Coordinates of C-alpha atoms in Angstrom, one line a residue:
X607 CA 62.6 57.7 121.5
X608 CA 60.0 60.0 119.9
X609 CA 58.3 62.7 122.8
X610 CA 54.4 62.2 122.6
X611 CA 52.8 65.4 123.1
X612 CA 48.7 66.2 122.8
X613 CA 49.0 66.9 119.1
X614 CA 50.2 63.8 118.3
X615 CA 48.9 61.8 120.3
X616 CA 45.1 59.9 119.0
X617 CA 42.5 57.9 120.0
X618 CA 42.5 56.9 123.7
X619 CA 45.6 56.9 123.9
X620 CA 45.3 60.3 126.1
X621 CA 43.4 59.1 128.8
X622 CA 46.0 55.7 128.8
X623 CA 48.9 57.3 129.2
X624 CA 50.7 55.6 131.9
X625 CA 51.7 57.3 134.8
X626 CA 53.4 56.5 138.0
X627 CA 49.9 57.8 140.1
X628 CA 46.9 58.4 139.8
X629 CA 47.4 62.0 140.7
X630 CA 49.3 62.4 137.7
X631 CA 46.9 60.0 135.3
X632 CA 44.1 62.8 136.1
X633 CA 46.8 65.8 135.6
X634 CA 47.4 64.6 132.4
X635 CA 43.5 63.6 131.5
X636 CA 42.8 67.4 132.4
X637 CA 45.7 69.1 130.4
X638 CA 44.3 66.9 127.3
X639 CA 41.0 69.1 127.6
X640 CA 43.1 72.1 126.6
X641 CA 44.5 70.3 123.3
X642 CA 41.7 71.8 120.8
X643 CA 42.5 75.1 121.5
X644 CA 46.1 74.5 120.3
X645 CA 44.7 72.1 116.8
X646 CA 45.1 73.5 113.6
X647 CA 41.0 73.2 113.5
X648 CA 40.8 75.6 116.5
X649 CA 38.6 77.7 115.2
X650 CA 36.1 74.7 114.5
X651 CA 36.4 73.5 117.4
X652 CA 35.9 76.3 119.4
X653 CA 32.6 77.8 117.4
X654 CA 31.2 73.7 118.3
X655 CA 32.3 74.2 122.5
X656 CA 30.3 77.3 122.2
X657 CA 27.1 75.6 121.2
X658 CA 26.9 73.2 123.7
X659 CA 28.2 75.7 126.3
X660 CA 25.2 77.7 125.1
X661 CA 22.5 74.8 126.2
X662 CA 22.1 73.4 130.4
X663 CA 21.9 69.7 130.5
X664 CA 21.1 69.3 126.8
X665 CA 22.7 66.7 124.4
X666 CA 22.5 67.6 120.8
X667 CA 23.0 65.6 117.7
X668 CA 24.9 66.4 114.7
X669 CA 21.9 67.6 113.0
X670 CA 21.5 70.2 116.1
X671 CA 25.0 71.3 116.1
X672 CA 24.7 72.3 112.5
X673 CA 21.7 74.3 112.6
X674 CA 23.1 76.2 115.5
X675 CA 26.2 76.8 114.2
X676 CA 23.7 78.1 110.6
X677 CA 22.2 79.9 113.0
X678 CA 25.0 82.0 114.6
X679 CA 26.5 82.4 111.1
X680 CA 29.5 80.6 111.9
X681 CA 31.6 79.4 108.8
X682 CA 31.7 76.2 110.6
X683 CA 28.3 75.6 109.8
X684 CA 29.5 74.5 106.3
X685 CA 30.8 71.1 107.5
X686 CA 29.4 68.5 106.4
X687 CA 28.1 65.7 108.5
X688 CA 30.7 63.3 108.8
X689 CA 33.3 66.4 109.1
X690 CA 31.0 67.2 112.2
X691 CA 30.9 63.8 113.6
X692 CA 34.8 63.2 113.4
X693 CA 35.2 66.8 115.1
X694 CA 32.6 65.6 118.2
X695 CA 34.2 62.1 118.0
X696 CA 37.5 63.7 119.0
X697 CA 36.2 66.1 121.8
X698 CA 34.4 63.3 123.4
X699 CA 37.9 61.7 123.3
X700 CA 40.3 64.7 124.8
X701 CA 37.1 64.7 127.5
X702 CA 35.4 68.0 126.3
X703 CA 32.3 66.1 125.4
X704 CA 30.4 63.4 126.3
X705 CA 28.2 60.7 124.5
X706 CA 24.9 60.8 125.9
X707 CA 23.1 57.6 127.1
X708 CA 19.3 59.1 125.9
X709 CA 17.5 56.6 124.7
X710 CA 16.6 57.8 120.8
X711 CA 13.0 57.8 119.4
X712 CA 13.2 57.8 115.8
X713 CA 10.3 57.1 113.1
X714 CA 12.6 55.5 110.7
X715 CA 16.5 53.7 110.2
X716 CA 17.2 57.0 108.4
X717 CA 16.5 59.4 111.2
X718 CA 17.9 56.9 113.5
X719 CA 21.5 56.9 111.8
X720 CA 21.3 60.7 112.0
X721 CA 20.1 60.6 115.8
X722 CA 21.9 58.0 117.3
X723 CA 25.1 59.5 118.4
X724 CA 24.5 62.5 120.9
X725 CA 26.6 64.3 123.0
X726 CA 26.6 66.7 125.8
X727 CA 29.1 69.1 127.8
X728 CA 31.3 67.9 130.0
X729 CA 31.9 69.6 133.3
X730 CA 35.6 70.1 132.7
X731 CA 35.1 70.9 128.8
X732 CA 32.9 73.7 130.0
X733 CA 35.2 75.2 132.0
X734 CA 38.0 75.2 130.3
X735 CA 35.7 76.7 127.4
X736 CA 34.6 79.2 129.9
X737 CA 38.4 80.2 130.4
X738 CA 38.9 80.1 126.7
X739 CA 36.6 82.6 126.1
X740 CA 37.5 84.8 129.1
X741 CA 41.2 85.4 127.6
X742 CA 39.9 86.0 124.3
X743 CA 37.4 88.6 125.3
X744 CA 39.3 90.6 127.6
X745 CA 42.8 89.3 128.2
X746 CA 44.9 92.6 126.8
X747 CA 42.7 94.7 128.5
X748 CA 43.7 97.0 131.7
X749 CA 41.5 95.8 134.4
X750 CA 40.4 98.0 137.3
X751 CA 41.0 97.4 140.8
X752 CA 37.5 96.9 142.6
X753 CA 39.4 98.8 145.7
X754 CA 36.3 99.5 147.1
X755 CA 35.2 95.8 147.6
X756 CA 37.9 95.8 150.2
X757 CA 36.1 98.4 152.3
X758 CA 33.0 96.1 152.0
X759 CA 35.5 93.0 153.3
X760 CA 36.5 95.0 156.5
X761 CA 32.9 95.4 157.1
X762 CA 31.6 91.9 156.4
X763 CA 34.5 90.3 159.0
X764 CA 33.9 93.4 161.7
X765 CA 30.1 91.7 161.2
X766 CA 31.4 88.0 161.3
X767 CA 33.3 88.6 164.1
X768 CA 30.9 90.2 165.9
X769 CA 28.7 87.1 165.6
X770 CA 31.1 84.6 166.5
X771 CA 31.8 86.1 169.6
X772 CA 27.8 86.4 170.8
X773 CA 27.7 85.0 174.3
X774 CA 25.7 81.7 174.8
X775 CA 26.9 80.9 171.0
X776 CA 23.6 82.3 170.0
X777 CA 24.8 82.9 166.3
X778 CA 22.3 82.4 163.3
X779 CA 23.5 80.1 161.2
X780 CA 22.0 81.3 158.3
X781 CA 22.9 84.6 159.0
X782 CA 26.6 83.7 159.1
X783 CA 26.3 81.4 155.6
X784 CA 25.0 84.6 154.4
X785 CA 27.7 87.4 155.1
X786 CA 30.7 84.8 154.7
X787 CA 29.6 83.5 151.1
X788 CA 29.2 87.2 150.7
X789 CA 32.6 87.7 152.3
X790 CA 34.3 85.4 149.8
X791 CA 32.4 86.5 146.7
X792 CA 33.9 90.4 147.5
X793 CA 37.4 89.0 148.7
X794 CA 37.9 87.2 145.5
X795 CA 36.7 89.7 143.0
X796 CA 39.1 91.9 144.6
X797 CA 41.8 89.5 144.4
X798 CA 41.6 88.6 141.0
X799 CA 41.5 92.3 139.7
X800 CA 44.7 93.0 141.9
X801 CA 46.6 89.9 139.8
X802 CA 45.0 91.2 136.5
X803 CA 46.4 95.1 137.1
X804 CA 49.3 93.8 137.8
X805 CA 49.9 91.9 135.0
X806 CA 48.8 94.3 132.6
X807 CA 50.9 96.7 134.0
X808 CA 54.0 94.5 134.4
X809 CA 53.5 93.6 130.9
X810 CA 53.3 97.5 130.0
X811 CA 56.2 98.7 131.7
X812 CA 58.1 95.6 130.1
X813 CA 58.0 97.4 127.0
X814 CA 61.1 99.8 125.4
X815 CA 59.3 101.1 123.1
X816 CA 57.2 103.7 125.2
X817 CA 57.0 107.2 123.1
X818 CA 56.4 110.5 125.5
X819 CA 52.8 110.5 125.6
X820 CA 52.6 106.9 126.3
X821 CA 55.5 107.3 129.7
X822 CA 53.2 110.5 130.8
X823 CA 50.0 108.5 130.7
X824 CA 52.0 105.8 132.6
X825 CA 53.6 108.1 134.9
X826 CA 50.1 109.6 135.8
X827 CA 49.2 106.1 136.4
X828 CA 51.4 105.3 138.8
X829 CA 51.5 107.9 140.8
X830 CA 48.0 108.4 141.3
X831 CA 45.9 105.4 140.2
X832 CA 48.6 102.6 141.5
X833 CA 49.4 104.6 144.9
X834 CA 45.5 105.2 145.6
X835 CA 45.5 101.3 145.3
X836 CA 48.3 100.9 147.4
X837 CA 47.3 103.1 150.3
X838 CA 43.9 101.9 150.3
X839 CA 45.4 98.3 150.9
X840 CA 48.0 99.8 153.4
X841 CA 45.1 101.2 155.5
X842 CA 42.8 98.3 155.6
X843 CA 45.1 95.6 156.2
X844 CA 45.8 95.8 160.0
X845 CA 41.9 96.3 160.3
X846 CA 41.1 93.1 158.4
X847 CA 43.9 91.0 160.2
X848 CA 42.6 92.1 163.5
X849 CA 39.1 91.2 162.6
X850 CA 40.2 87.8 161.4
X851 CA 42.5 87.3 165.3
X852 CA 38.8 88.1 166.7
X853 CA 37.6 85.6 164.2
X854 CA 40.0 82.5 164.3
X855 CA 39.2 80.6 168.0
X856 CA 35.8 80.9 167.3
X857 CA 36.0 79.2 163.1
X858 CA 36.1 75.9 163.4
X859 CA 32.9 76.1 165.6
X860 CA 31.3 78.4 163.4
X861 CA 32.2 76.5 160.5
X862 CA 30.6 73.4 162.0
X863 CA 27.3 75.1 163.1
X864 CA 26.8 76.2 159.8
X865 CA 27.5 72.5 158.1
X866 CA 25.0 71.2 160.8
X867 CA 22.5 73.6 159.4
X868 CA 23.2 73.6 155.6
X869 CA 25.1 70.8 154.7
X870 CA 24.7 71.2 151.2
X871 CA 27.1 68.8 148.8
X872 CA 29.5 67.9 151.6
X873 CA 26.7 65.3 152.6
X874 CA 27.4 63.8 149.2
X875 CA 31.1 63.1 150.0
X876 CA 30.3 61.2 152.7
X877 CA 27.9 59.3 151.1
X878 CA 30.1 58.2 147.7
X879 CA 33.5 58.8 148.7
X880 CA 35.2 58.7 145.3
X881 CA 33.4 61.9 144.6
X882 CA 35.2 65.0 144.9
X883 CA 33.0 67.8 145.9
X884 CA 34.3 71.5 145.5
X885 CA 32.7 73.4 148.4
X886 CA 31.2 77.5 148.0
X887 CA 34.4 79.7 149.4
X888 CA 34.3 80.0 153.1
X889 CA 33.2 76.6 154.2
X890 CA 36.3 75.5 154.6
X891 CA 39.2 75.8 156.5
X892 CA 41.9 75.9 154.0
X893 CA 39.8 79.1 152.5
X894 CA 39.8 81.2 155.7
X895 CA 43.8 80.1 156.1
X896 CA 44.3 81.7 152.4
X897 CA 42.4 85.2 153.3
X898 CA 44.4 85.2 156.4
X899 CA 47.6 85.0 154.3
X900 CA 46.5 87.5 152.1
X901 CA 46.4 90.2 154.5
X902 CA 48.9 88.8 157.4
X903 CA 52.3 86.8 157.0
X904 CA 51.9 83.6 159.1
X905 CA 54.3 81.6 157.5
X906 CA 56.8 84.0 157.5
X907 CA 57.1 83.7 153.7
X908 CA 55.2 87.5 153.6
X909 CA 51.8 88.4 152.9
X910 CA 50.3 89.5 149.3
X911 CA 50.0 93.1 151.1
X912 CA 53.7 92.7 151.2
X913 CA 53.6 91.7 147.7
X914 CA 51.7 94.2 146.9
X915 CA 54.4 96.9 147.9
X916 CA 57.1 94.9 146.5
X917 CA 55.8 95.1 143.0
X918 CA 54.6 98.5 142.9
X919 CA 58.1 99.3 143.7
X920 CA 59.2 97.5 141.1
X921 CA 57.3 99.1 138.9
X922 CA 58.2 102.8 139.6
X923 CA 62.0 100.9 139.3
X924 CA 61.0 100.0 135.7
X925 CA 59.2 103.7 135.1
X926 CA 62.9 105.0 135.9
X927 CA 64.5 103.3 133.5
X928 CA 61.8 103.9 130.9
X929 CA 62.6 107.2 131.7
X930 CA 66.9 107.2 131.4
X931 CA 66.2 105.2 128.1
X932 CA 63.8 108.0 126.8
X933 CA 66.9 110.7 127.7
X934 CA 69.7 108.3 126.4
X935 CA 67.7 108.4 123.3
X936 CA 67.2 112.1 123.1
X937 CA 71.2 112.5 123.6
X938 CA 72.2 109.8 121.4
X939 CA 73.9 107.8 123.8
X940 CA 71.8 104.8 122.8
X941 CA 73.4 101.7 121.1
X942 CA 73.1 102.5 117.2
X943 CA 74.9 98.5 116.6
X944 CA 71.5 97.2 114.9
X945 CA 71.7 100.4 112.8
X946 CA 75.3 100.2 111.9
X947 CA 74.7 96.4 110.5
X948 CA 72.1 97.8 108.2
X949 CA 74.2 100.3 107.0
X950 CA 77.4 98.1 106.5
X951 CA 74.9 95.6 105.2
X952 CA 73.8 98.5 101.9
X953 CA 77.8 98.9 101.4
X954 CA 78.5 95.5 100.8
X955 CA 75.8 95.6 98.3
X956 CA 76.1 99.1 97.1
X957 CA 78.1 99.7 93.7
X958 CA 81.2 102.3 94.2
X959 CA 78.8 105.3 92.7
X960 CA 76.0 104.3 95.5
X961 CA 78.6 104.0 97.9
X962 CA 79.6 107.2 98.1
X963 CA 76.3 108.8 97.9
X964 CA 75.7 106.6 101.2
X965 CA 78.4 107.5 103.1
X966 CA 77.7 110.8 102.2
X967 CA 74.3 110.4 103.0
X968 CA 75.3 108.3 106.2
X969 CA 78.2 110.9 107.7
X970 CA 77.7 114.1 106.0
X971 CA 80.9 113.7 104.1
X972 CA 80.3 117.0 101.7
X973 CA 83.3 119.2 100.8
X974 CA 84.5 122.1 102.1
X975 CA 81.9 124.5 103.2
X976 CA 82.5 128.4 103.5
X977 CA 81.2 130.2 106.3
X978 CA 79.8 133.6 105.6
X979 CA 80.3 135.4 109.0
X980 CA 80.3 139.2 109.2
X981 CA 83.4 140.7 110.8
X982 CA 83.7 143.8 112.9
X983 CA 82.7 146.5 110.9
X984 CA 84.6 148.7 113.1
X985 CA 88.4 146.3 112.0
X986 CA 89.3 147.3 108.9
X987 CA 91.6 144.1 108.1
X988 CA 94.1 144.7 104.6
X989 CA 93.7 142.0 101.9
X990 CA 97.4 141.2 102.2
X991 CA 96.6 139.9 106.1
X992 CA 97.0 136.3 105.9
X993 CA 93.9 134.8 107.3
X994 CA 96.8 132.4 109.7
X995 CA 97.8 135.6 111.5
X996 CA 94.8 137.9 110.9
X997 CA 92.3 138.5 114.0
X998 CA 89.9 136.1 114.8
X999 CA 86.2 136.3 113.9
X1000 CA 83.7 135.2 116.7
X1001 CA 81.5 132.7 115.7
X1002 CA 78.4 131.5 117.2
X1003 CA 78.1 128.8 119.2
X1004 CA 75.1 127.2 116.8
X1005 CA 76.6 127.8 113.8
X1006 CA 79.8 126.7 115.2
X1007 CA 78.7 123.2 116.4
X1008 CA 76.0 122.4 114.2
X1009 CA 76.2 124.9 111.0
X1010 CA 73.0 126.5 112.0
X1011 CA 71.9 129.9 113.1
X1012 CA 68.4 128.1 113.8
X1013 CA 67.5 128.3 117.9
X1014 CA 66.6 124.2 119.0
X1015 CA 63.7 123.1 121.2
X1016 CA 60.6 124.4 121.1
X1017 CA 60.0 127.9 120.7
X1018 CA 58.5 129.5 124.0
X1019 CA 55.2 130.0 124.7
X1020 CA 53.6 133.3 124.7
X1021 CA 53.3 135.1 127.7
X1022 CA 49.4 135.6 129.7
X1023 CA 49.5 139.3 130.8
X1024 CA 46.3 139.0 131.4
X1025 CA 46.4 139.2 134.8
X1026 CA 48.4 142.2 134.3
X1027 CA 45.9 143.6 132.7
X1028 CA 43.1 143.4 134.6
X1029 CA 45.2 144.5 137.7
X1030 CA 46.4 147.8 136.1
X1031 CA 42.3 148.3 134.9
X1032 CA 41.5 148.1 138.4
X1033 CA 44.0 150.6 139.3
X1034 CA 42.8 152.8 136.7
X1035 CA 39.6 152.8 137.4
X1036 CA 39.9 153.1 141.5
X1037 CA 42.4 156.1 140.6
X1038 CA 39.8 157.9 138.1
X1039 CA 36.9 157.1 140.9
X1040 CA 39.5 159.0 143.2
X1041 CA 40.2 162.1 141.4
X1042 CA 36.6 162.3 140.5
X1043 CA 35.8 162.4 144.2
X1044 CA 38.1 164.8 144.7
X1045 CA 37.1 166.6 141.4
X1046 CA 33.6 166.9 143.5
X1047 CA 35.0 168.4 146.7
X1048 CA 36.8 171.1 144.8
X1049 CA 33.2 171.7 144.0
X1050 CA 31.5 171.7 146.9
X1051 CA 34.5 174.0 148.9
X1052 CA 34.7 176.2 145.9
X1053 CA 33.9 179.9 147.9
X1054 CA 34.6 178.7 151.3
X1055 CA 38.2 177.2 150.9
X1056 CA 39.3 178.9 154.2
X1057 CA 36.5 177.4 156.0
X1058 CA 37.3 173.8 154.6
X1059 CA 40.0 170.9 155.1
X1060 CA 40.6 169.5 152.5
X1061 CA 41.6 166.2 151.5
X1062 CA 45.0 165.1 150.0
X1063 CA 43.5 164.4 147.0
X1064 CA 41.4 166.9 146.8
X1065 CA 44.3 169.3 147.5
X1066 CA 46.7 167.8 144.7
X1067 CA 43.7 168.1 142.2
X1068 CA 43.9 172.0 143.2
X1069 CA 47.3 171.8 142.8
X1070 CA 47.1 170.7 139.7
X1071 CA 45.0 172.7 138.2
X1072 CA 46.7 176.2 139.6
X1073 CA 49.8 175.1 138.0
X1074 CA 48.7 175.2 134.9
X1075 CA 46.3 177.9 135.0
X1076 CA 49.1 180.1 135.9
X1077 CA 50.8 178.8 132.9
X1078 CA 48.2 179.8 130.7
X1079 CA 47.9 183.1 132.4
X1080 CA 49.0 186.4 130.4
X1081 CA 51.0 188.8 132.3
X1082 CA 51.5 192.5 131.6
X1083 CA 52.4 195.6 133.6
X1084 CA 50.1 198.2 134.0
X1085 CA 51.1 201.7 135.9
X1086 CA 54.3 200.3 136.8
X1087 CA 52.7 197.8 138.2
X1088 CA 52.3 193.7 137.0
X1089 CA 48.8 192.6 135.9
X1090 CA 47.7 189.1 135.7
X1091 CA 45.1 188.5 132.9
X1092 CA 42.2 185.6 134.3
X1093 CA 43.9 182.3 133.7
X1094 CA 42.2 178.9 133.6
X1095 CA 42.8 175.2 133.3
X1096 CA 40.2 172.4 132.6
X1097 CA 39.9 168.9 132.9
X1098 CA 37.5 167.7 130.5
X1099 CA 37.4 164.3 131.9
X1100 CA 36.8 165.6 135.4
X1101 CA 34.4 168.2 134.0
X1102 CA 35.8 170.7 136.3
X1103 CA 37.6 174.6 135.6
X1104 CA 39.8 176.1 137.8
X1105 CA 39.9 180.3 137.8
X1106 CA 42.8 182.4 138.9
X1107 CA 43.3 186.2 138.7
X1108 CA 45.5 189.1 140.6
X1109 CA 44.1 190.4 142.9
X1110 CA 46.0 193.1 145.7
X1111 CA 45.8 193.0 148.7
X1112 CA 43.6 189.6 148.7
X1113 CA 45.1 186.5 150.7
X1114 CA 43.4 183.2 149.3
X1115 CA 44.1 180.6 152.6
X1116 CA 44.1 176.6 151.1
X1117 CA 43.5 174.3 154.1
X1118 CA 43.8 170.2 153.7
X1119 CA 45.3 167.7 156.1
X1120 CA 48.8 168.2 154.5
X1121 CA 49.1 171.6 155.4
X1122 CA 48.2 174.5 154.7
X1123 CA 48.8 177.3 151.7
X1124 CA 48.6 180.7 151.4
X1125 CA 48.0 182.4 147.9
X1126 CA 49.1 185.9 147.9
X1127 CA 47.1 188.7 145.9
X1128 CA 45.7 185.7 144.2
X1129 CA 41.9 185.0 144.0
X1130 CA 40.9 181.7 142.9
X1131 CA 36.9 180.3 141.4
X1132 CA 36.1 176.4 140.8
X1133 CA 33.4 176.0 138.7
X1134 CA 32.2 172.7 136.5
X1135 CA 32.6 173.2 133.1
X1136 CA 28.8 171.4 132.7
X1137 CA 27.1 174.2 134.8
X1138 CA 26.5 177.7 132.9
X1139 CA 30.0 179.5 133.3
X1140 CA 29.8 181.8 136.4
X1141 CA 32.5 182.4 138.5
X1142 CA 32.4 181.8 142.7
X1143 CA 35.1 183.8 144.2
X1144 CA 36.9 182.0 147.3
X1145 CA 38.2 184.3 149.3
X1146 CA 40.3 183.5 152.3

């Protein structure tokens, strides 16, 4: 018996297809809506939809369809007539279109053959159009989490419930239409972006064929992006259930307030039952029971916050074995089968010659190679050592195991010392402001060093400078006795000249906080080697 599917199926014979009931006639009558999308005219048939989904409560002719289809440049536009009439012929019968019951004006038989047949949308061909077009403009695309829609949700119920529970049932109806159809419109944005990140990103991490850059920009994502999203929906979810306990005794008297008030199209079932009337989200029962089980489990089947968890989890689960495949592959622990198939595949066609330069190729089958390795230059070996029984030469680990003196992995990166740098500077330059302080209390003590303290500094500066003017000192002996020419030492950067000279019988007394020192038959002179040289004797 052959199986009838939409493709093959023509005429009416899509909306008589017999079912057991009715429920299952209409499922059937509403998948058939979705068979042009799958026709091997597709792409007709989708640039016509578009027209009429263009137009509100407009039925168009085949003369209208063309000239919009010239007019959105369309290669459909080069149908001809009855192409175009056979395409609207077959909408109409898969229930996309519509023939349109307009009664037709026409000035002559001509223009009424071309007019007669018009057709408009219908509701279910526009929505499924509508779909159509969503997945085609954005379906591959990562789409972000409106996480801050569910702070906005918190509010709204904290509101609602605030108003249901006003004593004396003193709740404007209005008002509460207002913030729940609000209420639903935030809830289900937010909803719908969760199920599209997650699917992008189940469909991502699916993948085996994630290079480094592409696991670290995942990585990143998950840890931050993905556990942002997580805790934000961790933190308002007891907040929201509790509002929505607050909420519940007083809902179905809410609800019924507000239908008093605003009936709107639920009047309209009532009046022609056989219509089916799709109410705004909230003014129903069944919708408050579906935000309650988004945030609470109360059919102990688990809430979509659970859900929530559970697939994030799953999908730092599938980052980790990204991750173990990435280092199997770096080691070469990875299955090379697909490989080896090829290659076994170029033997079997190879000719012997090729054959060999393959396997060569394939396995590195050279010849003997001789490794040049310098020995010990302090062994002197004989030529008549046997190399069996001669001493062993040490060979490098590299060239041992892969027959290359050539370090692996990236080289290292060059060192900042410019923190270093700037640290030493600082020292240099609180060290030279030091000595040039203490350069400047020499100065000032120069004549009167026995009447001074001074400071460490200043004191090793004098030091200093003593040391070597004694060095550069000439000594001679005069009258039996030992003469000590003037010696001197400057400091050019401190701009400052120490004077020594012998003098008997003179005690020079050097006080600082360190102690204190007595120069014997010395007399000392600091002077700056800016100022006109004239010496100050200091005497003790």
């Amino acid at each position: 018996m052959p199986i009838r599917t939409l493709e093959n199926m023509v005429g009416d014979e899509l909306h008589e297809e017999p079912h057991d009931d009715d429920s299952g006639s209409q499922t059937w009558q509403r998948l058939s809506a979705y068979a042009y999308l799958s026709a091997p005219e597709r792409l007709e048939y989708v640039a016509v939809m578009r027209v009429f989904c263009g137009t509100l409560l407009a039925d168009l002719a085949v003369p209208d369809v063309l000239a919009k289809l010239a007019q959105s440049g369309h290669p459909a536009a080069a149908l001809g007539a009855e192409t175009l009439t056979a395409r609207l012929e077959q909408l109409v019968r898969w229930g996309n279109l519509l023939r349109s019951t307009h009664t037709v004006t026409a000035t002559s038989i001509a223009e009424y053959q071309r007019s007669r047949s018009r057709y408009q949308l219908s509701k279910l061909g526009e929505r499924v159009q509508r779909d159509a077009d969503e997945v085609l403009a954005g379906a591959d695309a990562a789409r972000e989490v409106s996480s801050e829609l569910l702070t906005l949700v918190d509010r709204g119920l904290k509101e609602i419930a605030n108003l249901a529970a006003a004593p004396g049932g003193g709740t404007d109806p209005q008002q509460a239409l207002e913030k729940i159809s609000t209420l639903f419109a935030q809830f289900s944005e937010f909803a719908e972006s969760v199920r599209d990140f997650y699917a992008y990103l189940g469909q991502v991490l699916a993948r085996y064929d994630l290079d480094g850059a592409e696991y670290q920009g995942f990585k990143e994502l998950l840890l931050d992006y993905v556990e942002a999203i997580t805790e934000d929906v961790s933190f308002r979810a007891p907040r929201i259930a509790a509002h929505l306990r607050a909420i519940w005794p007083h809902l179905p008297t809410l609800l019924s307030r507000i239908d008093a008030h605003a009936s709107g199209l639920g009047a309209l079932s009532d009046a022609l039952p056989e219509t089916r009337v799709q109410r705004s989200r909230g003014r129903e029962m069944a919708d408050w029971e579906g935000l309650r089980d988004w945030f609470a489990d109360s059919d102990g089947h688990g809430s979509q916050v659970d859900q929530l968890r559970d697939a994030t989890l799953r999908a730092l689960q599938s980052l980790l074995a990204n991750a173990k495949r990435m280092l199997r592959s770096a080691s070469g622990e990875m299955s090379r089968r697909k490989d080896l198939l090829r290659l076994a595949a170029w033997f079997d066609a190879a000719e012997p010659e090729e054959a060999h330069d393959i396997a060569v190729a394939a396995f590195g089958l050279y010849g003997a190679r001789h490794l040049g390795v310098a020995p010990d230059p302090d062994l002197s070996v004989p030529a008549y050592v046997s190399w069996w029984t001669g001493p062993v030469v040490d060979v490098p680990v590299a060239l041992r195991e892969r027959g290359s003196r050539a370090p692996r992995g990236r080289s290292a990166a060059v060192e900042d010392h410019g923190e270093q740098k700037r640290r030493l500077m600082e020292e240099a330059r609180e060290l030279a402001a030091a000595r040039q302080a203490a350069a400047a209390e020499l100065r000032s003590a120069s004549g009167r060093f026995d009447q001074v303290r001074l400071g460490s500094a200043a004191m090793r500066l004098l030091l200093e400078l003593l040391t070597a003017a004694l060095g550069n000192a000439q000594l001679h002996r005069k009258d039996g006795d030992f003469q000590l020419d003037g010696g001197h030492a400057d400091d050019a950067d401190l701009g400052i000249r120490l004077t020594a000279w012998r003098t008997p019988g003179r005690h020079t007394l050097l006080r600082s906080v360190d102690g204190d020192l007595t120069a014997d038959d010395l007399t000392l002179a600091v002077e700056s080697t800016s100022a006109p040289a004239a010496a100050e004797e200091a005497s003790a």
